[in-house]
Amino acid sequence: MFSKCRAHFRLRIAIVAFILSLFAIWSRLPYDNKVVLIIRIKSEKIRYFTKGTFSSHDKHAHPPGTYPVEIVEVGMVIKTGYGTRDRLQARLATLGEGWDKRNTIIAGDYSSRKERKGDLLKNGDEMEVHDVLEGLLDEQGIDPNSRRMVLYKKLQKAIEDTEADENIPDDIRDLGWELDILKHIPALELLYNMHPNKKWYLMTDDDTYIHNPSLLSVLSTLSPQDQRYLGCAIWRFAHGGSGVLFSQAAMYKIFTGNPEILEQSLIDGLTAPLGDQLVAKLAMRNGMYVNEEYAVHFNGEPPRRSKVTADKACATLVGFHKMNPEEMYETERTFGEMNGTFSWWDLWAIFGGKEFNGEDGGLGVDVREGWDYIGWEVDEVEMREPGSELECMSLCEEKTGCLAWTWEPARCKLATFFTVGGYPAPGKISGVHIERMRAIETRCRGTEA
């Protein structure tokens, strides 16, 4: 009997020692360790789904308005490049009320202060383009002969030697995305140094549109005194084009807390595959992870290509991305005068979709010729020969969660999302699943109420 007790005692000691050993190993793992990331991401998703916060921000920890914020209290940096000045012009013309020199800066791979032939930047507020890469040449640890720094110097020489952008050698102009990777951290650092007292800090591309009322509504659910890193979460980082946000507390820690981490992140920019991943790594080294709960508010597509899914349809939408100048102007005309927030689902009505719970029950909007409610990036499904639009529609009916279908001769695509469409789609016939769309509309209206 006594020997059994001793055996049980040893077993308990061994279990405790094992648990303590695991804890010791866990505490020593770096923030961006793959094991740490996998465990953390899975546990966070379980927590968010339990709360139901992927469906609407009325289920966030605090309701909108808890922490009031105005546009002048948000700092924004717009990343641009010499080769995308036409996009920058469109973005500056559509900024909206509240964005000006008091809270907005432009970060590029060239400077609008230096008189160069072909520099076309003009804007009424006289906001200059800051060359955030020039300072890297003097940064300790940055190899001036590294590929990206050599590319930067070639770009400067090409700008000085040519009359217009189209004359810049293709091998330099087409690799502007590599220089964009280098801009991310210097751009954020410049924004913080120029506007150190903002409540929130936003980084966008020059083809990103932000709807102010929606942005402020989302931010007002969080305290800027907490360390926050927000955006469209993709695995472990916030997608840069959709907009990346940091709170005041987060920026303070990143840019004043540990100079060694910041210096290493600048060096990492010479070889990093993606700029938004580089920003995420900097945040994680400072103990911050992208908040996946708030990913439902950020969008990496233009309005007519935005993919609306059932789980996020009722959530407030902050903005759009990947727009050419014409689309940017159209987006401003559509949303610029809208004083309130809008949700993903609202895109359906904004772009002409009829009510599914109206008097006509949504009849007439389930099938359209020369239209595409899906777009790209979905797999085709197999049909029987010859395969008609009616069969494609039937396959969507049979597939759980299918919201939209698109048919063209011998091809059928099904999707658990829908877009509002509107791009040329000759030869295509497309439709949405009325009953499932009606259920989403009912749920979103209930959320608004």
Short mmCIF file of C-alpha atoms in Angstrom, two decimals:
data_model
loop_
_atom_site.label_atom_id
_atom_site.label_comp_id
_atom_site.label_asym_id
_atom_site.label_seq_id
_atom_site.Cartn_x
_atom_site.Cartn_y
_atom_site.Cartn_z
CA MET A 1 0.00 0.00 0.00
CA PHE A 2 2.78 2.37 0.98
CA SER A 3 4.68 1.57 -2.23
CA LYS A 4 1.57 2.37 -4.32
CA CYS A 5 1.26 5.76 -2.65
CA ARG A 6 4.90 6.46 -3.34
CA ALA A 7 4.41 5.46 -6.99
CA HIS A 8 1.40 7.77 -7.34
CA PHE A 9 3.37 10.57 -5.70
CA ARG A 10 6.27 10.10 -8.13
CA LEU A 11 3.81 10.11 -11.05
CA ARG A 12 2.26 13.39 -9.91
CA ILE A 13 5.72 14.90 -9.49
CA ALA A 14 6.66 13.74 -12.98
CA ILE A 15 3.47 15.24 -14.47
CA VAL A 16 4.03 18.57 -12.73
CA ALA A 17 7.68 18.60 -13.83
CA PHE A 18 6.61 17.84 -17.40
CA ILE A 19 4.05 20.66 -17.40
CA LEU A 20 6.57 23.10 -15.94
CA SER A 21 9.09 22.06 -18.58
CA LEU A 22 6.55 22.71 -21.36
CA PHE A 23 5.76 26.09 -19.85
CA ALA A 24 9.46 26.96 -19.67
CA ILE A 25 9.97 25.96 -23.31
CA TRP A 26 6.83 27.87 -24.37
CA SER A 27 7.93 31.04 -22.58
CA ARG A 28 11.27 30.96 -24.39
CA LEU A 29 9.83 30.53 -27.88
CA PRO A 30 9.88 33.71 -30.01
CA TYR A 31 6.57 35.42 -30.74
CA ASP A 32 6.72 34.48 -34.44
CA ASN A 33 7.54 30.80 -33.83
CA LYS A 34 5.30 28.60 -36.03
CA VAL A 35 4.15 26.43 -33.12
CA VAL A 36 3.21 29.51 -31.09
CA LEU A 37 1.36 30.98 -34.06
CA ILE A 38 -0.61 27.82 -34.84
CA ILE A 39 -1.73 27.31 -31.23
CA ARG A 40 -2.57 30.96 -30.76
CA ILE A 41 -4.50 31.34 -34.03
CA LYS A 42 -6.55 28.17 -33.46
CA SER A 43 -7.42 29.13 -29.89
CA GLU A 44 -8.37 32.67 -30.93
CA LYS A 45 -10.65 31.38 -33.69
CA ILE A 46 -12.44 29.11 -31.22
CA ARG A 47 -12.93 32.07 -28.89
CA TYR A 48 -14.19 34.35 -31.66
CA PHE A 49 -16.61 31.78 -33.04
CA THR A 50 -17.92 31.15 -29.52
CA LYS A 51 -18.59 34.87 -29.14
CA GLY A 52 -20.03 35.13 -32.64
CA THR A 53 -17.88 38.16 -33.41
CA PHE A 54 -17.14 37.11 -36.98
CA SER A 55 -20.69 38.07 -37.97
CA SER A 56 -21.10 41.64 -36.69
CA HIS A 57 -19.22 44.16 -34.60
CA ASP A 58 -22.21 44.60 -32.29
CA LYS A 59 -20.74 41.53 -30.59
CA HIS A 60 -17.31 43.04 -30.01
CA ALA A 61 -16.24 43.61 -26.41
CA HIS A 62 -17.56 47.19 -26.56
CA PRO A 63 -20.29 48.72 -28.75
CA PRO A 64 -19.57 51.52 -31.25
CA GLY A 65 -19.14 54.87 -29.53
CA THR A 66 -17.52 53.49 -26.38
CA TYR A 67 -14.21 55.19 -27.23
CA PRO A 68 -15.12 58.23 -29.37
CA VAL A 69 -12.65 59.15 -32.09
CA GLU A 70 -12.61 61.75 -34.87
CA ILE A 71 -10.78 61.69 -38.20
CA VAL A 72 -8.34 64.38 -37.03
CA GLU A 73 -7.31 61.96 -34.26
CA VAL A 74 -6.29 59.31 -36.81
CA GLY A 75 -2.96 59.55 -38.61
CA MET A 76 -2.73 58.08 -42.10
CA VAL A 77 0.20 57.32 -44.37
CA ILE A 78 -0.45 56.61 -48.05
CA LYS A 79 2.21 54.46 -49.72
CA THR A 80 2.91 55.28 -53.34
CA GLY A 81 5.59 54.94 -55.97
CA TYR A 82 6.89 56.95 -58.88
CA GLY A 83 5.25 54.53 -61.28
CA THR A 84 1.80 54.88 -59.67
CA ARG A 85 1.48 58.67 -59.52
CA ASP A 86 -1.75 58.55 -61.52
CA ARG A 87 -3.30 56.44 -58.75
CA LEU A 88 -2.01 58.84 -56.12
CA GLN A 89 -3.62 61.80 -57.89
CA ALA A 90 -6.97 59.99 -57.84
CA ARG A 91 -6.56 59.09 -54.20
CA LEU A 92 -5.74 62.64 -53.16
CA ALA A 93 -8.80 63.89 -55.01
CA THR A 94 -11.05 61.44 -53.17
CA LEU A 95 -9.62 61.60 -49.64
CA GLY A 96 -12.78 63.00 -48.11
CA GLU A 97 -13.31 65.51 -45.34
CA GLY A 98 -10.84 65.45 -42.45
CA TRP A 99 -7.76 64.07 -44.23
CA ASP A 100 -5.18 66.81 -44.71
CA LYS A 101 -1.68 67.87 -43.62
CA ARG A 102 -2.77 67.71 -39.98
CA ASN A 103 -3.02 63.93 -40.06
CA THR A 104 -1.94 62.62 -43.48
CA ILE A 105 1.46 61.99 -45.05
CA ILE A 106 2.54 60.38 -48.32
CA ALA A 107 5.46 57.93 -48.38
CA GLY A 108 7.15 56.99 -51.64
CA ASP A 109 10.33 55.96 -53.38
CA TYR A 110 10.84 59.53 -54.63
CA SER A 111 10.44 63.05 -53.25
CA SER A 112 8.11 65.67 -54.70
CA ARG A 113 10.33 68.41 -53.20
CA LYS A 114 13.15 67.73 -55.60
CA GLU A 115 12.58 69.24 -59.01
CA ARG A 116 12.70 66.38 -61.46
CA LYS A 117 11.54 66.16 -65.01
CA GLY A 118 8.33 64.16 -65.24
CA ASP A 119 7.26 64.72 -61.62
CA LEU A 120 3.54 65.32 -62.07
CA LEU A 121 2.31 65.40 -58.47
CA LYS A 122 -0.14 68.22 -57.77
CA ASN A 123 -2.63 68.52 -54.94
CA GLY A 124 -4.51 71.46 -53.48
CA ASP A 125 -3.36 70.82 -49.91
CA GLU A 126 0.27 70.81 -51.01
CA MET A 127 1.01 67.52 -49.31
CA GLU A 128 4.46 66.41 -50.32
CA VAL A 129 5.68 62.94 -51.15
CA HIS A 130 8.37 61.91 -48.68
CA ASP A 131 11.13 59.68 -50.00
CA VAL A 132 11.28 57.20 -47.11
CA LEU A 133 13.98 55.07 -48.76
CA GLU A 134 16.67 57.73 -49.04
CA GLY A 135 17.39 57.58 -45.31
CA LEU A 136 18.04 53.84 -45.49
CA LEU A 137 21.28 54.54 -47.34
CA ASP A 138 22.67 55.96 -44.10
CA GLU A 139 21.04 53.41 -41.79
CA GLN A 140 23.43 51.22 -39.82
CA GLY A 141 23.32 47.63 -41.01
CA ILE A 142 21.73 48.44 -44.39
CA ASP A 143 23.96 47.23 -47.22
CA PRO A 144 23.93 49.96 -49.91
CA ASN A 145 24.95 47.33 -52.45
CA SER A 146 22.05 44.99 -51.71
CA ARG A 147 19.67 44.28 -54.59
CA ARG A 148 16.86 46.55 -53.43
CA MET A 149 19.06 49.49 -52.53
CA VAL A 150 20.79 49.23 -55.92
CA LEU A 151 17.34 49.15 -57.53
CA TYR A 152 16.37 52.27 -55.58
CA LYS A 153 19.47 54.14 -56.77
CA LYS A 154 18.77 53.07 -60.34
CA LEU A 155 15.25 54.43 -60.03
CA GLN A 156 16.54 57.80 -58.83
CA LYS A 157 18.95 57.97 -61.75
CA ALA A 158 16.23 57.02 -64.22
CA ILE A 159 13.87 59.71 -62.87
CA GLU A 160 16.55 62.36 -63.20
CA ASP A 161 17.50 61.29 -66.72
CA THR A 162 14.07 60.85 -68.33
CA GLU A 163 11.25 63.19 -69.29
CA ALA A 164 8.31 60.98 -68.23
CA ASP A 165 7.50 57.79 -66.38
CA GLU A 166 6.94 55.68 -69.50
CA ASN A 167 10.57 56.22 -70.51
CA ILE A 168 11.92 54.64 -67.34
CA PRO A 169 13.46 51.26 -68.24
CA ASP A 170 10.97 48.44 -67.80
CA ASP A 171 13.33 46.36 -65.69
CA ILE A 172 13.30 49.16 -63.09
CA ARG A 173 9.68 50.32 -63.32
CA ASP A 174 8.21 46.81 -63.20
CA LEU A 175 10.08 45.98 -59.99
CA GLY A 176 8.57 48.85 -58.03
CA TRP A 177 6.82 46.27 -55.83
CA GLU A 178 10.22 45.35 -54.38
CA LEU A 179 10.82 48.93 -53.32
CA ASP A 180 7.32 48.99 -51.85
CA ILE A 181 8.38 46.23 -49.43
CA LEU A 182 11.13 48.51 -48.16
CA LYS A 183 8.70 51.41 -47.59
CA HIS A 184 6.43 49.78 -45.01
CA ILE A 185 8.36 50.29 -41.78
CA PRO A 186 10.01 53.63 -42.65
CA ALA A 187 6.56 54.91 -43.69
CA LEU A 188 5.01 53.95 -40.35
CA GLU A 189 7.97 55.38 -38.47
CA LEU A 190 7.70 58.70 -40.31
CA LEU A 191 3.96 58.85 -39.63
CA TYR A 192 4.53 58.32 -35.90
CA ASN A 193 7.39 60.82 -35.73
CA MET A 194 5.37 63.51 -37.50
CA HIS A 195 2.13 62.83 -35.61
CA PRO A 196 3.07 61.25 -32.26
CA ASN A 197 -0.17 62.10 -30.45
CA LYS A 198 -2.81 60.49 -32.66
CA LYS A 199 -5.13 57.89 -31.18
CA TRP A 200 -4.85 55.58 -34.20
CA TYR A 201 -2.47 55.11 -37.14
CA LEU A 202 -3.57 53.85 -40.56
CA MET A 203 -1.35 52.70 -43.43
CA THR A 204 -2.89 52.28 -46.89
CA ASP A 205 -1.85 51.98 -50.52
CA ASP A 206 -2.59 54.64 -53.13
CA ASP A 207 -5.37 52.45 -54.55
CA THR A 208 -7.20 52.01 -51.23
CA TYR A 209 -10.43 53.87 -50.41
CA ILE A 210 -11.45 54.39 -46.77
CA HIS A 211 -15.02 55.27 -45.71
CA ASN A 212 -14.61 57.58 -42.73
CA PRO A 213 -17.86 56.87 -40.82
CA SER A 214 -17.30 53.12 -41.00
CA LEU A 215 -13.66 53.43 -39.93
CA LEU A 216 -14.53 55.60 -36.92
CA SER A 217 -17.38 53.29 -35.90
CA VAL A 218 -15.07 50.28 -35.82
CA LEU A 219 -12.28 52.14 -34.01
CA SER A 220 -14.71 53.46 -31.38
CA THR A 221 -15.16 49.91 -30.06
CA LEU A 222 -11.50 49.77 -28.93
CA SER A 223 -9.32 51.80 -26.60
CA PRO A 224 -6.24 53.32 -28.27
CA GLN A 225 -4.45 52.91 -24.94
CA ASP A 226 -4.40 49.15 -25.49
CA GLN A 227 -1.85 47.69 -27.91
CA ARG A 228 -3.87 46.91 -31.04
CA TYR A 229 -2.88 45.67 -34.50
CA LEU A 230 -5.84 45.49 -36.91
CA GLY A 231 -6.48 44.61 -40.54
CA CYS A 232 -7.62 41.88 -42.90
CA ALA A 233 -5.89 38.93 -41.24
CA ILE A 234 -4.21 36.49 -43.62
CA TRP A 235 -2.65 33.69 -41.60
CA ARG A 236 -0.48 35.80 -39.28
CA PHE A 237 -0.41 39.27 -40.87
CA ALA A 238 -2.77 42.06 -41.88
CA HIS A 239 -3.08 42.48 -45.64
CA GLY A 240 -1.50 45.86 -46.39
CA GLY A 241 -3.74 46.92 -49.26
CA SER A 242 -6.87 46.55 -47.17
CA GLY A 243 -5.49 48.99 -44.61
CA VAL A 244 -3.35 48.30 -41.52
CA LEU A 245 -4.14 49.96 -38.20
CA PHE A 246 -2.13 50.38 -35.01
CA SER A 247 -3.27 51.99 -31.78
CA GLN A 248 -1.36 54.79 -30.03
CA ALA A 249 -0.07 52.32 -27.42
CA ALA A 250 1.11 49.90 -30.11
CA MET A 251 3.01 52.52 -32.10
CA TYR A 252 4.62 53.89 -28.95
CA LYS A 253 6.00 50.48 -28.06
CA ILE A 254 7.12 49.65 -31.61
CA PHE A 255 8.99 52.90 -32.26
CA THR A 256 10.28 53.78 -28.79
CA GLY A 257 10.39 50.50 -26.88
CA ASN A 258 13.17 48.49 -28.50
CA PRO A 259 15.48 50.16 -31.06
CA GLU A 260 17.29 46.86 -31.74
CA ILE A 261 14.09 45.20 -32.95
CA LEU A 262 13.29 48.17 -35.18
CA GLU A 263 16.79 48.22 -36.64
CA GLN A 264 16.66 44.50 -37.42
CA SER A 265 13.26 44.90 -39.09
CA LEU A 266 14.65 47.58 -41.40
CA ILE A 267 17.48 45.22 -42.36
CA ASP A 268 15.00 42.39 -42.92
CA GLY A 269 13.24 44.60 -45.46
CA LEU A 270 16.14 44.03 -47.86
CA THR A 271 15.08 40.40 -48.36
CA ALA A 272 11.53 40.08 -46.99
CA PRO A 273 9.06 38.54 -49.49
CA LEU A 274 6.13 40.79 -48.48
CA GLY A 275 5.94 44.16 -46.79
CA ASP A 276 2.84 43.39 -44.76
CA GLN A 277 4.51 40.26 -43.43
CA LEU A 278 7.48 42.41 -42.45
CA VAL A 279 5.17 44.70 -40.46
CA ALA A 280 3.54 41.69 -38.79
CA LYS A 281 6.92 40.32 -37.76
CA LEU A 282 7.84 43.69 -36.24
CA ALA A 283 4.56 43.70 -34.32
CA MET A 284 5.01 40.13 -33.10
CA ARG A 285 8.55 40.82 -31.92
CA ASN A 286 6.93 43.48 -29.75
CA GLY A 287 4.34 41.02 -28.45
CA MET A 288 1.42 42.01 -30.72
CA TYR A 289 -0.61 39.83 -33.07
CA VAL A 290 -3.13 40.88 -35.69
CA ASN A 291 -6.65 40.84 -34.20
CA GLU A 292 -8.55 38.31 -36.33
CA GLU A 293 -11.88 39.24 -34.78
CA TYR A 294 -11.76 42.59 -36.60
CA ALA A 295 -10.71 41.14 -39.96
CA VAL A 296 -14.40 41.11 -41.05
CA HIS A 297 -14.29 44.89 -41.44
CA PHE A 298 -11.44 45.03 -43.98
CA ASN A 299 -11.62 44.34 -47.69
CA GLY A 300 -9.02 43.75 -50.39
CA GLU A 301 -11.25 44.23 -53.44
CA PRO A 302 -13.04 47.01 -55.37
CA PRO A 303 -16.77 47.50 -54.58
CA ARG A 304 -18.17 45.47 -57.47
CA ARG A 305 -15.74 42.60 -56.86
CA SER A 306 -16.04 42.50 -53.06
CA LYS A 307 -16.86 38.95 -51.97
CA VAL A 308 -19.80 38.94 -49.57
CA THR A 309 -20.11 35.77 -47.47
CA ALA A 310 -22.94 34.80 -45.15
CA ASP A 311 -20.80 34.97 -41.99
CA LYS A 312 -19.55 38.54 -42.48
CA ALA A 313 -22.44 40.04 -44.48
CA CYS A 314 -23.80 42.11 -41.57
CA ALA A 315 -20.44 43.49 -40.43
CA THR A 316 -19.49 47.13 -41.01
CA LEU A 317 -17.21 47.52 -44.05
CA VAL A 318 -14.31 49.99 -43.80
CA GLY A 319 -13.25 50.35 -47.43
CA PHE A 320 -12.01 48.96 -50.75
CA HIS A 321 -8.75 48.19 -52.53
CA LYS A 322 -7.17 47.41 -55.94
CA MET A 323 -8.84 50.26 -57.83
CA ASN A 324 -7.64 52.11 -60.88
CA PRO A 325 -8.20 55.90 -60.98
CA GLU A 326 -11.57 55.58 -62.74
CA GLU A 327 -12.82 53.11 -60.14
CA MET A 328 -11.53 55.36 -57.33
CA TYR A 329 -13.54 58.31 -58.64
CA GLU A 330 -16.63 56.12 -59.07
CA THR A 331 -16.26 54.84 -55.51
CA GLU A 332 -16.07 58.39 -54.16
CA ARG A 333 -19.20 59.35 -56.11
CA THR A 334 -21.03 56.36 -54.66
CA PHE A 335 -19.88 56.47 -51.03
CA GLY A 336 -18.46 59.96 -50.51
CA GLU A 337 -21.75 61.59 -49.50
CA MET A 338 -22.80 58.67 -47.30
CA ASN A 339 -22.71 59.97 -43.72
CA GLY A 340 -23.43 56.68 -41.98
CA THR A 341 -21.80 53.27 -41.92
CA PHE A 342 -22.59 50.49 -44.35
CA SER A 343 -22.20 46.72 -44.21
CA TRP A 344 -21.03 44.15 -46.72
CA TRP A 345 -24.67 43.27 -47.34
CA ASP A 346 -25.54 46.89 -48.13
CA LEU A 347 -23.44 46.65 -51.30
CA TRP A 348 -26.29 44.64 -52.85
CA ALA A 349 -28.79 47.50 -52.51
CA ILE A 350 -26.25 50.28 -53.16
CA PHE A 351 -25.50 48.81 -56.58
CA GLY A 352 -29.10 48.22 -57.59
CA GLY A 353 -30.08 44.86 -56.13
CA LYS A 354 -33.76 44.51 -55.23
CA GLU A 355 -35.04 43.55 -51.80
CA PHE A 356 -35.52 39.84 -51.22
CA ASN A 357 -38.16 40.52 -48.58
CA GLY A 358 -40.03 43.10 -50.65
CA GLU A 359 -43.44 42.74 -52.26
CA ASP A 360 -42.06 40.94 -55.30
CA GLY A 361 -40.18 38.50 -53.08
CA GLY A 362 -37.02 39.15 -55.00
CA LEU A 363 -38.41 37.80 -58.28
CA GLY A 364 -36.47 38.89 -61.32
CA VAL A 365 -33.09 39.24 -59.66
CA ASP A 366 -32.17 35.58 -59.43
CA VAL A 367 -31.02 35.30 -63.08
CA ARG A 368 -29.29 37.86 -65.30
CA GLU A 369 -27.80 37.53 -68.77
CA GLY A 370 -24.45 39.12 -69.55
CA TRP A 371 -23.71 39.27 -65.81
CA ASP A 372 -21.42 37.52 -63.34
CA TYR A 373 -22.19 37.41 -59.61
CA ILE A 374 -18.99 35.42 -58.89
CA GLY A 375 -16.00 36.69 -60.83
CA TRP A 376 -12.78 34.73 -60.67
CA GLU A 377 -10.93 32.42 -58.29
CA VAL A 378 -13.51 29.67 -57.97
CA ASP A 379 -13.39 26.11 -59.31
CA GLU A 380 -15.73 24.88 -62.00
CA VAL A 381 -18.16 22.04 -61.22
CA GLU A 382 -18.81 19.15 -63.53
CA MET A 383 -22.08 19.17 -65.48
CA ARG A 384 -23.85 16.59 -67.57
CA GLU A 385 -23.66 17.09 -71.34
CA PRO A 386 -24.49 19.56 -72.79
CA GLY A 387 -24.89 21.43 -69.46
CA SER A 388 -27.44 24.24 -69.37
CA GLU A 389 -27.87 27.28 -67.15
CA LEU A 390 -30.80 25.51 -65.49
CA GLU A 391 -28.54 22.64 -64.46
CA CYS A 392 -25.97 25.09 -63.10
CA MET A 393 -28.69 26.80 -61.06
CA SER A 394 -29.85 23.40 -59.80
CA LEU A 395 -26.32 22.48 -58.74
CA CYS A 396 -26.18 25.66 -56.63
CA GLU A 397 -29.48 24.66 -55.04
CA GLU A 398 -28.01 21.28 -54.10
CA LYS A 399 -24.72 22.60 -52.74
CA THR A 400 -24.81 23.60 -49.08
CA GLY A 401 -24.17 27.30 -48.59
CA CYS A 402 -24.05 28.17 -52.30
CA LEU A 403 -25.06 31.82 -52.78
CA ALA A 404 -24.25 32.45 -56.45
CA TRP A 405 -23.75 30.62 -59.73
CA THR A 406 -22.43 31.61 -63.17
CA TRP A 407 -22.92 29.64 -66.37
CA GLU A 408 -21.37 29.92 -69.78
CA PRO A 409 -21.46 27.21 -72.46
CA ALA A 410 -20.23 23.93 -70.92
CA ARG A 411 -18.95 25.69 -67.79
CA CYS A 412 -20.53 26.20 -64.37
CA LYS A 413 -19.11 28.00 -61.34
CA LEU A 414 -20.59 27.94 -57.84
CA ALA A 415 -19.61 30.11 -54.88
CA THR A 416 -20.42 30.42 -51.17
CA PHE A 417 -20.15 34.18 -51.65
CA PHE A 418 -21.55 36.71 -54.10
CA THR A 419 -20.34 39.92 -55.69
CA VAL A 420 -22.65 42.61 -57.02
CA GLY A 421 -21.11 42.27 -60.47
CA GLY A 422 -21.20 44.92 -63.15
CA TYR A 423 -18.09 44.15 -65.19
CA PRO A 424 -18.54 42.99 -68.81
CA ALA A 425 -19.60 39.33 -68.90
CA PRO A 426 -20.57 38.49 -72.49
CA GLY A 427 -22.04 35.02 -72.97
CA LYS A 428 -22.55 34.44 -69.25
CA ILE A 429 -25.74 33.87 -67.29
CA SER A 430 -25.58 34.31 -63.53
CA GLY A 431 -27.87 34.18 -60.53
CA VAL A 432 -28.12 34.08 -56.76
CA HIS A 433 -29.89 31.69 -54.40
CA ILE A 434 -32.98 33.66 -53.39
CA GLU A 435 -33.88 31.84 -50.17
CA ARG A 436 -30.36 31.99 -48.77
CA MET A 437 -30.01 35.64 -49.77
CA ARG A 438 -33.36 36.39 -48.13
CA ALA A 439 -32.17 34.76 -44.90
CA ILE A 440 -29.05 36.95 -44.88
CA GLU A 441 -31.09 40.08 -45.56
CA THR A 442 -33.44 39.27 -42.68
CA ARG A 443 -30.53 38.67 -40.31
CA CYS A 444 -28.72 41.88 -41.30
CA ARG A 445 -31.85 43.96 -40.93
CA GLY A 446 -32.31 42.51 -37.49
CA THR A 447 -28.71 43.50 -36.64
CA GLU A 448 -29.36 47.06 -37.78
CA ALA A 449 -32.51 47.25 -35.71
#
